Every structure is written in structure tokens, then in C-alpha cells.
Coordinates of C-alpha atoms and ligand atoms in Angstrom, one line a residue:
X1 CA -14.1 22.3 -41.0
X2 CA -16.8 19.7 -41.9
X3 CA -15.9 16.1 -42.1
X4 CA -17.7 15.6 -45.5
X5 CA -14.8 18.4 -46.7
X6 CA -13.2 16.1 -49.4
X7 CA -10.0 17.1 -48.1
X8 CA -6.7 14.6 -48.0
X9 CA -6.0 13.4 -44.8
X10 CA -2.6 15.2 -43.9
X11 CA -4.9 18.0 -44.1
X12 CA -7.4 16.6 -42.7
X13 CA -4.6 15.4 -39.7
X14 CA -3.7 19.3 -39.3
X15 CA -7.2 21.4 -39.6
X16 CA -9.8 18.8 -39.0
X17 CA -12.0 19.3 -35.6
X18 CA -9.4 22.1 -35.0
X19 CA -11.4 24.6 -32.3
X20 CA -9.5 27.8 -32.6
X21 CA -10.0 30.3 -29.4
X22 CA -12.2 32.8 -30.3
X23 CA -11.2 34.7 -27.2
X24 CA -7.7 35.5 -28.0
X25 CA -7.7 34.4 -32.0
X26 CA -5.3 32.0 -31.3
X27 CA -5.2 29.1 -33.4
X28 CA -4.6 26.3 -31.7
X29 CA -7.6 24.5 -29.6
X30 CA -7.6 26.0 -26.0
X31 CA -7.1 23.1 -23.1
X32 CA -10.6 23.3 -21.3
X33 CA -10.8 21.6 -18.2
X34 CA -13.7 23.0 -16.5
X35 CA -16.1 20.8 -14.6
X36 CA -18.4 23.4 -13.7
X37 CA -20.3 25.1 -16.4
X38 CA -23.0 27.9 -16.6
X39 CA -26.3 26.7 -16.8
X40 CA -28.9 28.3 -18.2
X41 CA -26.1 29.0 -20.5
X42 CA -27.1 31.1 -24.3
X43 CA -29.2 27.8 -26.5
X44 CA -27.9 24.9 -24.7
X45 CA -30.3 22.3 -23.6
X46 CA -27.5 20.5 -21.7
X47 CA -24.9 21.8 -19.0
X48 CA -21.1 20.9 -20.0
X49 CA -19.4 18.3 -17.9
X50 CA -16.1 16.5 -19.0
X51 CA -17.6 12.9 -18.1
X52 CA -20.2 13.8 -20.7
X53 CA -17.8 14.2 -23.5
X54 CA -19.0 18.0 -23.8
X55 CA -15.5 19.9 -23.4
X56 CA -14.4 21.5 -26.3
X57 CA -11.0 20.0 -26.4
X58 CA -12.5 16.5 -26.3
X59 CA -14.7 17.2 -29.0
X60 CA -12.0 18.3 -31.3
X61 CA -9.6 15.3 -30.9
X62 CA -12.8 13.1 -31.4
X63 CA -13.6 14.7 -34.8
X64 CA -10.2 14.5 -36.0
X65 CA -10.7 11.0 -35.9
X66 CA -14.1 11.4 -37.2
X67 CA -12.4 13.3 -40.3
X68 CA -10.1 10.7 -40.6
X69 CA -12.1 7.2 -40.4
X70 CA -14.8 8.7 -42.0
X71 CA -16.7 8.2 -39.6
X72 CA -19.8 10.0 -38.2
X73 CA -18.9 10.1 -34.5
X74 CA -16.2 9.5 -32.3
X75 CA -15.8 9.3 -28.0
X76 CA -12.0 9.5 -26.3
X77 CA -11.6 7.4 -23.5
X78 CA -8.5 7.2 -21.2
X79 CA -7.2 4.0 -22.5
X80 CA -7.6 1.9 -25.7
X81 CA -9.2 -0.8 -23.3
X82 CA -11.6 1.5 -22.0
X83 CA -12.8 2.2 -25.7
X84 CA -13.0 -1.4 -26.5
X85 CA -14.8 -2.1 -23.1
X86 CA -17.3 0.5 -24.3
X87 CA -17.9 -0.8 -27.7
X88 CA -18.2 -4.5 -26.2
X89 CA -20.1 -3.5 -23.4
X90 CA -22.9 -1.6 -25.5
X91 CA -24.0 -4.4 -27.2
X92 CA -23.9 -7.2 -25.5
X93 CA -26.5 -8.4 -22.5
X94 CA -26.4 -11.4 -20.5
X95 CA -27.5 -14.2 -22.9
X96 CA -25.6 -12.9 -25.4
X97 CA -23.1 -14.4 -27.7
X98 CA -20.0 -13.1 -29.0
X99 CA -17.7 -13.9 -32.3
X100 CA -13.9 -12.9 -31.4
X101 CA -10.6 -13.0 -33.4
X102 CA -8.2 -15.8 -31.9
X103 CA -5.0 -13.3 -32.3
X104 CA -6.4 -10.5 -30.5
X105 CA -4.2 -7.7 -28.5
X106 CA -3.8 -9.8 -25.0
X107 CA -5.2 -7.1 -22.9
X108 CA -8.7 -7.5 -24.7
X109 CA -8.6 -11.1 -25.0
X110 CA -8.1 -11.2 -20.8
X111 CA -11.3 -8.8 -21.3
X112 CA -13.2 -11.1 -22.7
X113 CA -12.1 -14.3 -20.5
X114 CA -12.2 -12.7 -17.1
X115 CA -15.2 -10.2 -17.9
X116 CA -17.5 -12.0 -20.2
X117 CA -18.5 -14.9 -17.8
X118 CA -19.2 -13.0 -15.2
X119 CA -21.6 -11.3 -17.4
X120 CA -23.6 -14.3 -18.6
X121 CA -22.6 -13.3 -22.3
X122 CA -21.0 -16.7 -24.4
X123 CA -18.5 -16.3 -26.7
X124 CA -15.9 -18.2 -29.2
X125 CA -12.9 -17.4 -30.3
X126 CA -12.1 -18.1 -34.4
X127 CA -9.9 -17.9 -37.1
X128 CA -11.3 -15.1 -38.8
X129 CA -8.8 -15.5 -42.1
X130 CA -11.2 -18.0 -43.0
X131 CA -14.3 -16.7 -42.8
X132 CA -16.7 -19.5 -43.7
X133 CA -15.6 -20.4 -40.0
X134 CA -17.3 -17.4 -39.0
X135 CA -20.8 -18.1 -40.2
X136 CA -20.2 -22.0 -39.0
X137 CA -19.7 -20.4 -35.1
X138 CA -22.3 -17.6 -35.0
X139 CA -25.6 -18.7 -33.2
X140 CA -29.0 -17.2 -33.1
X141 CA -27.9 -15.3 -30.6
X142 CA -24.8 -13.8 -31.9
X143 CA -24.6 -9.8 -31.6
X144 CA -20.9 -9.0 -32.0
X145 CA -18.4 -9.9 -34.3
X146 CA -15.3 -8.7 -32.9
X147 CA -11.9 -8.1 -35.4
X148 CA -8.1 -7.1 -35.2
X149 CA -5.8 -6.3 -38.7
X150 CA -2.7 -6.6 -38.8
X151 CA -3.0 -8.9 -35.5
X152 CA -0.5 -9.2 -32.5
X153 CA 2.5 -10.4 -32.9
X154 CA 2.4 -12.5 -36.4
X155 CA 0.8 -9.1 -38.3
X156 CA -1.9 -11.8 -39.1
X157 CA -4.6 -9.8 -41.9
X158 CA -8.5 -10.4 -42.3
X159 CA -10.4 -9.9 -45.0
X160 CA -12.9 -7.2 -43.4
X161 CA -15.7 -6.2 -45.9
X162 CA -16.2 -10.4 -45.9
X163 CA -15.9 -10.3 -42.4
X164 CA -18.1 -7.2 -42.1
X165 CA -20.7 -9.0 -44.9
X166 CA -20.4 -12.1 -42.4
X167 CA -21.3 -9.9 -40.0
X168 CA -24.6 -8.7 -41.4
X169 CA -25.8 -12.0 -42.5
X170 CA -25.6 -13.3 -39.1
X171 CA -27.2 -10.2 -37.8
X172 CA -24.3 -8.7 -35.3
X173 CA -22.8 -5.5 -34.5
X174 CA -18.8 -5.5 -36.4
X175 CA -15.8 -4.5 -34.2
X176 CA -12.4 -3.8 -35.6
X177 CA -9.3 -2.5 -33.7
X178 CA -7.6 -0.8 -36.0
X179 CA -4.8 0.3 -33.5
X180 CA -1.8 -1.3 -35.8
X181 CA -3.1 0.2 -38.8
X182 CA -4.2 3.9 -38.3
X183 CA -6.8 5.4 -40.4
X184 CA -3.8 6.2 -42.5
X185 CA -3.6 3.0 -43.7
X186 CA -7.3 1.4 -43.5
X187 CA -10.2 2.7 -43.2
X188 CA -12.6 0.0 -41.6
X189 CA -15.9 1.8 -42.0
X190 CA -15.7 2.0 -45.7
X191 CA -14.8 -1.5 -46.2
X192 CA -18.8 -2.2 -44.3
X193 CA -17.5 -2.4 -40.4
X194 CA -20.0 -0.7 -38.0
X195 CA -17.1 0.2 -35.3
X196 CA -14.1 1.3 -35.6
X197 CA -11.1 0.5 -31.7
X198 CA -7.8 2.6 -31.1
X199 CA -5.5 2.3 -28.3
X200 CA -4.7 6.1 -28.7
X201 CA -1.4 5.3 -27.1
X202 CA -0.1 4.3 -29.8
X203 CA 0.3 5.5 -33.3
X204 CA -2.8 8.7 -32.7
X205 CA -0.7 10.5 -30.2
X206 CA 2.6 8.7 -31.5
X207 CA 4.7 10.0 -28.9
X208 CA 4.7 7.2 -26.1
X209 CA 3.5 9.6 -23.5
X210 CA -0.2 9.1 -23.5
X211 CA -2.5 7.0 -22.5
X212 CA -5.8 7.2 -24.1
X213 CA -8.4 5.5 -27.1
X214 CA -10.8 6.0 -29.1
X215 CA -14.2 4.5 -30.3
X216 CA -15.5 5.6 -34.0
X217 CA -18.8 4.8 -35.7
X218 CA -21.7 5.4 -37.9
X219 CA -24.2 7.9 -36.8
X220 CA -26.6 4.7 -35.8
X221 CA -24.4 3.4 -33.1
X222 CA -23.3 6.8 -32.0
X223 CA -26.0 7.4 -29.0
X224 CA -25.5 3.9 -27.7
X225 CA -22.0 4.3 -27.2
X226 CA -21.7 7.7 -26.1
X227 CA -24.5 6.7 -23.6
X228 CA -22.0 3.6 -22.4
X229 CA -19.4 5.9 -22.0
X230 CA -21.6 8.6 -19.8
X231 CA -22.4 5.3 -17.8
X232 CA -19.2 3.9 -17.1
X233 CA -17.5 7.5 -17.5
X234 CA -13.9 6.5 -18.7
X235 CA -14.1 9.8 -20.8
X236 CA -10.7 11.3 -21.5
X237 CA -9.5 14.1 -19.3
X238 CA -9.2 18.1 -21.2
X239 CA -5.0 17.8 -20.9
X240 CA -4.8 14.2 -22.3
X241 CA -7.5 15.3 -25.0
X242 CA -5.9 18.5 -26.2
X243 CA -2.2 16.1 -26.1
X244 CA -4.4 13.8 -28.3
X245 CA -5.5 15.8 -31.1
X246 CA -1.8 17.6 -31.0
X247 CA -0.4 14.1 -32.2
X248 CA -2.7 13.6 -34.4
X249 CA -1.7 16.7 -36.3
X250 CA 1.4 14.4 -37.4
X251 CA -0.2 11.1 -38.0
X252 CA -0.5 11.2 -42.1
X253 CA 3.0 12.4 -41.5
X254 CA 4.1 10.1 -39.3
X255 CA 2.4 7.0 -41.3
X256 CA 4.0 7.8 -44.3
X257 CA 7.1 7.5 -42.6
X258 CA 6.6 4.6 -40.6
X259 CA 5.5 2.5 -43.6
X260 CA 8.3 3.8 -45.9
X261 CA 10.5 2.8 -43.0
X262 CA 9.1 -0.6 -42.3
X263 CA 8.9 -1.8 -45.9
X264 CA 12.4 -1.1 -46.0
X265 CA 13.3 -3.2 -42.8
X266 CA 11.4 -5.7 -43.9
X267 CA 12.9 -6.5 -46.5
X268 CA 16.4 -5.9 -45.8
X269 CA 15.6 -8.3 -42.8
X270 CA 14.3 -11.3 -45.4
X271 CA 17.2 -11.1 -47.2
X272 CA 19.8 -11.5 -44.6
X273 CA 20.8 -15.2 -43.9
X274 CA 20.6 -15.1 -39.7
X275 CA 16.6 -14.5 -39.9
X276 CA 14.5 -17.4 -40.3
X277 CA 11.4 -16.3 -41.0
X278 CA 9.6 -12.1 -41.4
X279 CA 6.2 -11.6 -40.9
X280 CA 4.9 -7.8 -42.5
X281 CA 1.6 -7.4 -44.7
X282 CA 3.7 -5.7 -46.9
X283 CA 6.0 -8.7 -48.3
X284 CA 4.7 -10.4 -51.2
X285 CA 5.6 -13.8 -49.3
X286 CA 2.5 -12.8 -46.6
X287 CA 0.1 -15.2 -46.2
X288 CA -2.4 -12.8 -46.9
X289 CA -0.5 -10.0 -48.6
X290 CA -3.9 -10.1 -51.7
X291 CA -6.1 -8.9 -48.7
X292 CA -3.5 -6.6 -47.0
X293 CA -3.0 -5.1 -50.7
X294 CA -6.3 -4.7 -51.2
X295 CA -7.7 -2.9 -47.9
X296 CA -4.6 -1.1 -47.1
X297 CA -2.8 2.2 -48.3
X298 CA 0.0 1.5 -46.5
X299 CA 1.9 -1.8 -44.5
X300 CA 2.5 0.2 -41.2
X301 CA 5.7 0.1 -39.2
X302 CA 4.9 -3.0 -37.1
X303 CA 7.0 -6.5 -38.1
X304 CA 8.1 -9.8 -36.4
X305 CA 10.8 -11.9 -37.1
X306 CA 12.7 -15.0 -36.2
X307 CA 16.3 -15.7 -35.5
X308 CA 18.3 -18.7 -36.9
X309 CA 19.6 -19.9 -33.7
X310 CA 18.2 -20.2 -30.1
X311 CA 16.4 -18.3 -27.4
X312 CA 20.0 -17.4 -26.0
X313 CA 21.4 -16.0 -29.3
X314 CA 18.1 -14.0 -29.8
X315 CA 18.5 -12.1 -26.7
X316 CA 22.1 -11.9 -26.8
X317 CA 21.1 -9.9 -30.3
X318 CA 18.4 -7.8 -28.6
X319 CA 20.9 -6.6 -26.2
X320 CA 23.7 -5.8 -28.6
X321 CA 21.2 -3.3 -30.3
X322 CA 22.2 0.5 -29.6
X323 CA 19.6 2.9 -31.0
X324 CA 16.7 0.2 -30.4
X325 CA 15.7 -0.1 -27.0
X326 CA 13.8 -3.4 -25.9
X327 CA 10.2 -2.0 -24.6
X328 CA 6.9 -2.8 -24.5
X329 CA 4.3 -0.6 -26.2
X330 CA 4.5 0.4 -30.0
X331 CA 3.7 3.0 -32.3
X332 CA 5.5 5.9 -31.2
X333 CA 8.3 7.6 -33.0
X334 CA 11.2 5.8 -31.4
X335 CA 11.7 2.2 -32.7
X336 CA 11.2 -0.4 -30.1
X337 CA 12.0 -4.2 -30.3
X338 CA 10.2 -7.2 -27.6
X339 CA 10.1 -10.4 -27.4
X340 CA 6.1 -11.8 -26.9
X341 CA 7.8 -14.5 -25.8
X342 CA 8.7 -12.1 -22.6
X343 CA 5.9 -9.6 -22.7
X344 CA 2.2 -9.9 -24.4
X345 CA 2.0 -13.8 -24.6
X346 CA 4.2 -14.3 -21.4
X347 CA 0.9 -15.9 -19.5
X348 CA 0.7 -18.5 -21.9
X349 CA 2.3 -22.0 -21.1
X350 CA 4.8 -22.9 -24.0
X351 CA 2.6 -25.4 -25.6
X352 CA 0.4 -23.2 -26.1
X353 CA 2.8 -20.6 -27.8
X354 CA 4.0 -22.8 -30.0
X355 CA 0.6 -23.6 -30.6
X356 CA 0.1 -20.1 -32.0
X357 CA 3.2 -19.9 -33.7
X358 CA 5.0 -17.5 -31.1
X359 CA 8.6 -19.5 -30.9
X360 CA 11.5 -18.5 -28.2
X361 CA 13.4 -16.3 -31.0
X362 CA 10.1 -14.7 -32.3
X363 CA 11.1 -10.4 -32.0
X364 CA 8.3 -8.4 -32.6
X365 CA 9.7 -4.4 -33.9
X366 CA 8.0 -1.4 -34.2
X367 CA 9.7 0.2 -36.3
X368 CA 9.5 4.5 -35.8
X369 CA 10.0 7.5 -37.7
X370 CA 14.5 7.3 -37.4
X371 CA 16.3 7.1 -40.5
X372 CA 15.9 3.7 -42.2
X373 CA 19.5 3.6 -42.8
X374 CA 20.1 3.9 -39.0
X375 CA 17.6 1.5 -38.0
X376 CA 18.8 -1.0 -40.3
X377 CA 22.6 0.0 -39.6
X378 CA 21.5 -0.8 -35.8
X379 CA 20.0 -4.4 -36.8
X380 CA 23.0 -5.3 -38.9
X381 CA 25.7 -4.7 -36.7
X382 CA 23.8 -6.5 -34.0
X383 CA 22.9 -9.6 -36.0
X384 CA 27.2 -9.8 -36.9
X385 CA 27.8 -11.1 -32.6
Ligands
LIG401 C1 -2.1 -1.4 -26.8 C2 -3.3 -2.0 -27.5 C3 -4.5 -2.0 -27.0 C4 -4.8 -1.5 -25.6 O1 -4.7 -0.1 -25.5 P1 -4.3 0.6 -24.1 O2 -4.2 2.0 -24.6 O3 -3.1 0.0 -23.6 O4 -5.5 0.4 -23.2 C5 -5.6 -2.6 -27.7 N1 -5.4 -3.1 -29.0 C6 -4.1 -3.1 -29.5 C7 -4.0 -3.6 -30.9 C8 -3.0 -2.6 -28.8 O5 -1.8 -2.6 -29.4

């Protein structure tokens, strides 16, 4: 099915990229895994090779995805970092400058400070809710802009067709990881961003037994990056593909769930008197809840929240919980609860947490496809200790 099929996306999620086996008529996309392939082989031009992002159970978790972003191609890596290395990595030289987000996933932000020196390529890190800051920072020799809505952990949102325009102006590629969001929710490319990040992990497989990403883009960007990822060949492995686009048959599913699911813990969790403070796009009270409103379909299942009381209390309330298990990772169909405090912003000093509004009692939930009543029946009795 073509990816210009004005379909809706559950049915896009289910029949999109789809490669039914002609062999045997079954419907479901074989699991390929040959590294040897035929060549001379019928019309290609090219022999097959799984680094190359040739196999067809690669190419049909890829465009699922391009169904879904609307984009015009997509490459599967092995991790989310591996696709965001790609996408930083195939435009930017030596001499280079770089925009990023300040309250970017951790694992890329490390990317950036350990990798980009070495490289020769400058960068800054902004406030991109404001995006007049944006144009102030960006140098002749800006090429990226680099973007994350909702952010990690605060759920932070940025406006991106002004940080996409931005972008333009000053003449750089646009990046946005739109792991927290899903194409279910927002759609980057349509609001004027030239690349679209997934950690794959997460909410596209859904299952929290995968490792893998995903880069999506415009057909102008597409043989840059595919070439970047034939380079540094962190192309995603046949099994892990075909466990890929098996999640994704779910995802509208899923989403839908999720973000029912997380409005309603959100606001059950604002109105009880132990928590302090909730952070969710999806609460009128969000700092930026016009833009979230606007750009969004849906809120997504991912929330933080603070306790009234101390670091103690917080964890004693973690550990009383009985169906939500504290865990790292997110987006999977289990709900799990963390402390950043603990976990992705545990190698800052606390100055510098407080500094960006992480506190000791700060719990960051995703929230997963369970029954809300259970979830919040969980939370409640937890919150009584
Ligand atoms: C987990 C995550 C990543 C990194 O993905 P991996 O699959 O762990 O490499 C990047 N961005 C966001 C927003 C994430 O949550």
C-alpha cells in the first residue's frame, strides 16, 4: 500500500509497508535474514545486504513509519542513539556549529558533550520555548537545529513550525525526537521539520523488549542519511526489524490508550492534596499547553510529578506501589515510575538539578495501556502510607 493512500493511521499502523510472502501467501512479512544474496539477480542494479538497509523486513518496518510521519523515507537502526547519531552525524563537519535543546533525552546530550569536541563541530545549548533565543545563538555557521517535544522529565513543549521557520531563516538542517510523542500524536514533518528521531524502544515496538530507532525524512535528505547509515552500518538486524514493524501494528492502538489513560492520571494526580506540583501537556495549567494543543492529537502517557514531603517520603511512596514497578525506560505497555533524581539526571551535581527544576521528590511515570482505574487505584493507596 502507498504511503500517499489517504488512509487513517490505525490502518495505516496495521497494513502500511506490510510485505506479504508471496511464496507461501501468507500475510504477515516473512523474517529475512540473509546476508548473501544472488547477484546478477532478475533487474536489480544492487546486490542485497542487511547493512545496506536492502532486506525486505527492514524495508517494511521503515515504511510503516514512513506511512505514519508522512514522511518520504525512513532507515532502522539498532538503537534510538544510533538514529540520532546518524541524523547528527550527516550534517555536520568539523567547523560546524550546532543549535541543541537544553532538556534533551541525557543519552544524546552525553552525545553531543563527549562526541562533538572531538569532532571540531561547536555547539550551544538553548531554551528553545523561546525561540527568539534561537535566532540570537545561531552563527554563520549554524547547520543543525536540534529539537525534543514533550522533553525529559518536565514534559517541557516547543513550538516546532517556529522552531522549524527559525530553522530555515538561519539556514540549518531541523532535528526533532519525537520519541515521547509518536507519530500518533505529532507529526513533525508537517508542522516544517526536515527530520524526524525515535528511540524505537519505546512506544514503536511498545513492548519493552527491543532495542532499536528510527530516522524519518523528506525525500531530499533521504540519500544523505541512508548513505551515513551504510558508513557507520548501525542498520537494524531482520529479527529485531520484523519485531519492529509487529509493534507497530498496535501503535494508533496503543496511543489512544495511553493518552486516554494518562489524561486521566493526570488529573486525578492534580487534584489530590499530597502532590505538589504535575507536569503533562495535556493540563490546561501547562506552561505551554496553547502549543501542545495546537501541534498535538493527543498528550501521550508520559507525566512527572512532585510529592508534598521529602526525598524519604517519595521513595517510601515508590516502594509501597504494587502494580507499578520502579524501572527505567518508558513507553511500553506496562506502567513504570523513576525518579530522574536516581536515573537520567543522576550525573548531574544537585545544584545543577535544581538548576533545571528536577527536585529530590520529582517521579517521572509512564503511564501504559492497564486499566486507568487500576493505575490510579495503585497511586492512591500508595500516596495514603
Ligand atoms: C530512550 C530515548 C532515546 C535513546 O534511545 P535508545 O533506544 O535507548 O538508544 C532518545 N530519545 C528519547 C526521548 C528517549 O526516551
Amino acid at each position: 500500500m502507498s504511503s500517499t493512500t489517504k488512509r487513517g493511521q490505525g490502518t495505516l499502523c496495521v497494513h502500511a509497508g506490510t510485505r506479504p510472502d508471496e511464496a507461501s501467501g501468507g500475510l504477515v512479512t516473512p523474517i529475512h535474514v540473509s546476508t548473501a544474496h544472488r547477484f546478477p539477480h532478475k533487474e536489480l542494479t544492487e546486490a542485497g545486504y542487511p547493512r545496506y538497509h536492502t532486506l525486505p523486513t527492514q524495508l517494511a518496518a521503515a515504511d510503516k513509519i514512513v506511512a505514519l510521519e508522512g514522511a518520504d523515507a525512513c532507515f532502522v537502526h539498532s538503537s534510538g542513539l544510533a538514529s540520532i547519531a546518524v541524523s547528527l552525524l550527516s550534517f555536520l563537519r568539523s567547523g560546524d556549529h550546532a543549535l541543541i535543546q537544553a532538556d534533551i533525552y541525557g543519552g544524546t546530550h552525553h552525545f553531543v558533550t563527549a562526541e562533538f569536541p572531538r569532532l571540531g563541530i561547536a555547539f550551544d545549548f538553548v531554551d528553545f520555548s523561546d525561540v527568539s533565543r534561537l535566532r540570537e545563538a545561531a552563527r554563520p555557521n549554524t547547520r543543525l537545529v536540534y529539537a525534543e517535544t514533550p522533553s525529559n522529565p518536565l514534559l517541557g513543549v516547543v513550538d516546532l513550525a517556529a522552531v522549524a521557520e527559525a530553522a530555515r531563516e538561519i539556514g540549518a538542517v531541523s532535528v526533532c525526537d519525537n520519541t515521547f510523542a509518536t507519530p500518533i500524536c505529532q507529526q513533525p514533518l508537517s508542522l516544517g521539520i526536515d527530520i524526524v528521531v525515535h528511540s524505537g524502544t519505546k512506544y514503536l515496538a511498545g513492548h519493552s523488549d527491543l532495542n532499536c530507532g528510527a530516522v524519518a525524512c523528506r525525500a531530499a535528505h533521504a540519500e544523505r542519511l541512508h548513505e551515513t547509515t551504510v558508513n557507520y552500518g548501525p542498520t537494524l538486524n531482520g529479527m529485531d526489524a520484523f519485531l519492529l514493524e509487529r509493534g507497530l501494528k498496535t501503535l494508533a492502538l496503543r496511543m489512544r490508550r495511553i493518552c486516554d489513560n494518562g489524561l486521566a492520571v493526570a488529573r486525578w494526580l492534580s487534584a489530590h492534596p499530597r502532590i505538589r506540583h504535575v507536569n503533562y501537556p495535556g493540563l490546561p495549567g501547562h506552561r505551554n499547553h496553547h502549543v501542545a494543543a495546537r501541534q498535538m492529537r493527543g498528550f501521550g502517557g508520559m507525566l512527572s510529578f512532585e510529592l508534598d514531603g521529602t526525598a524519604a517520603q517519595a521513595e517510601a511512596f515508590a516502594a509501597r506501589l504494587t502494580l507499578i514497578p520502579q524501572a527505567v525506560s518508558l513507553g511500553g505497555v506496562e506502567s513504570l515510575i523513576c525518579f530522574p533524581r536516581l536515573t537520567s539526571h543522576a550525573k548531574m551535581t544537585a545544584a545543577e538539578r535544581a538548576a533545571a527544576g528536577i527536585s529530590d521528590t520529582l517521579m517521572r511515570l509512564s503511564v501504559g495501556i492497564e486499566d486507568a482505574d487500576d493505575i490510579i487505584a495503585d497511586l492512591s493507596q500508595a500516596l495514603v502510607g
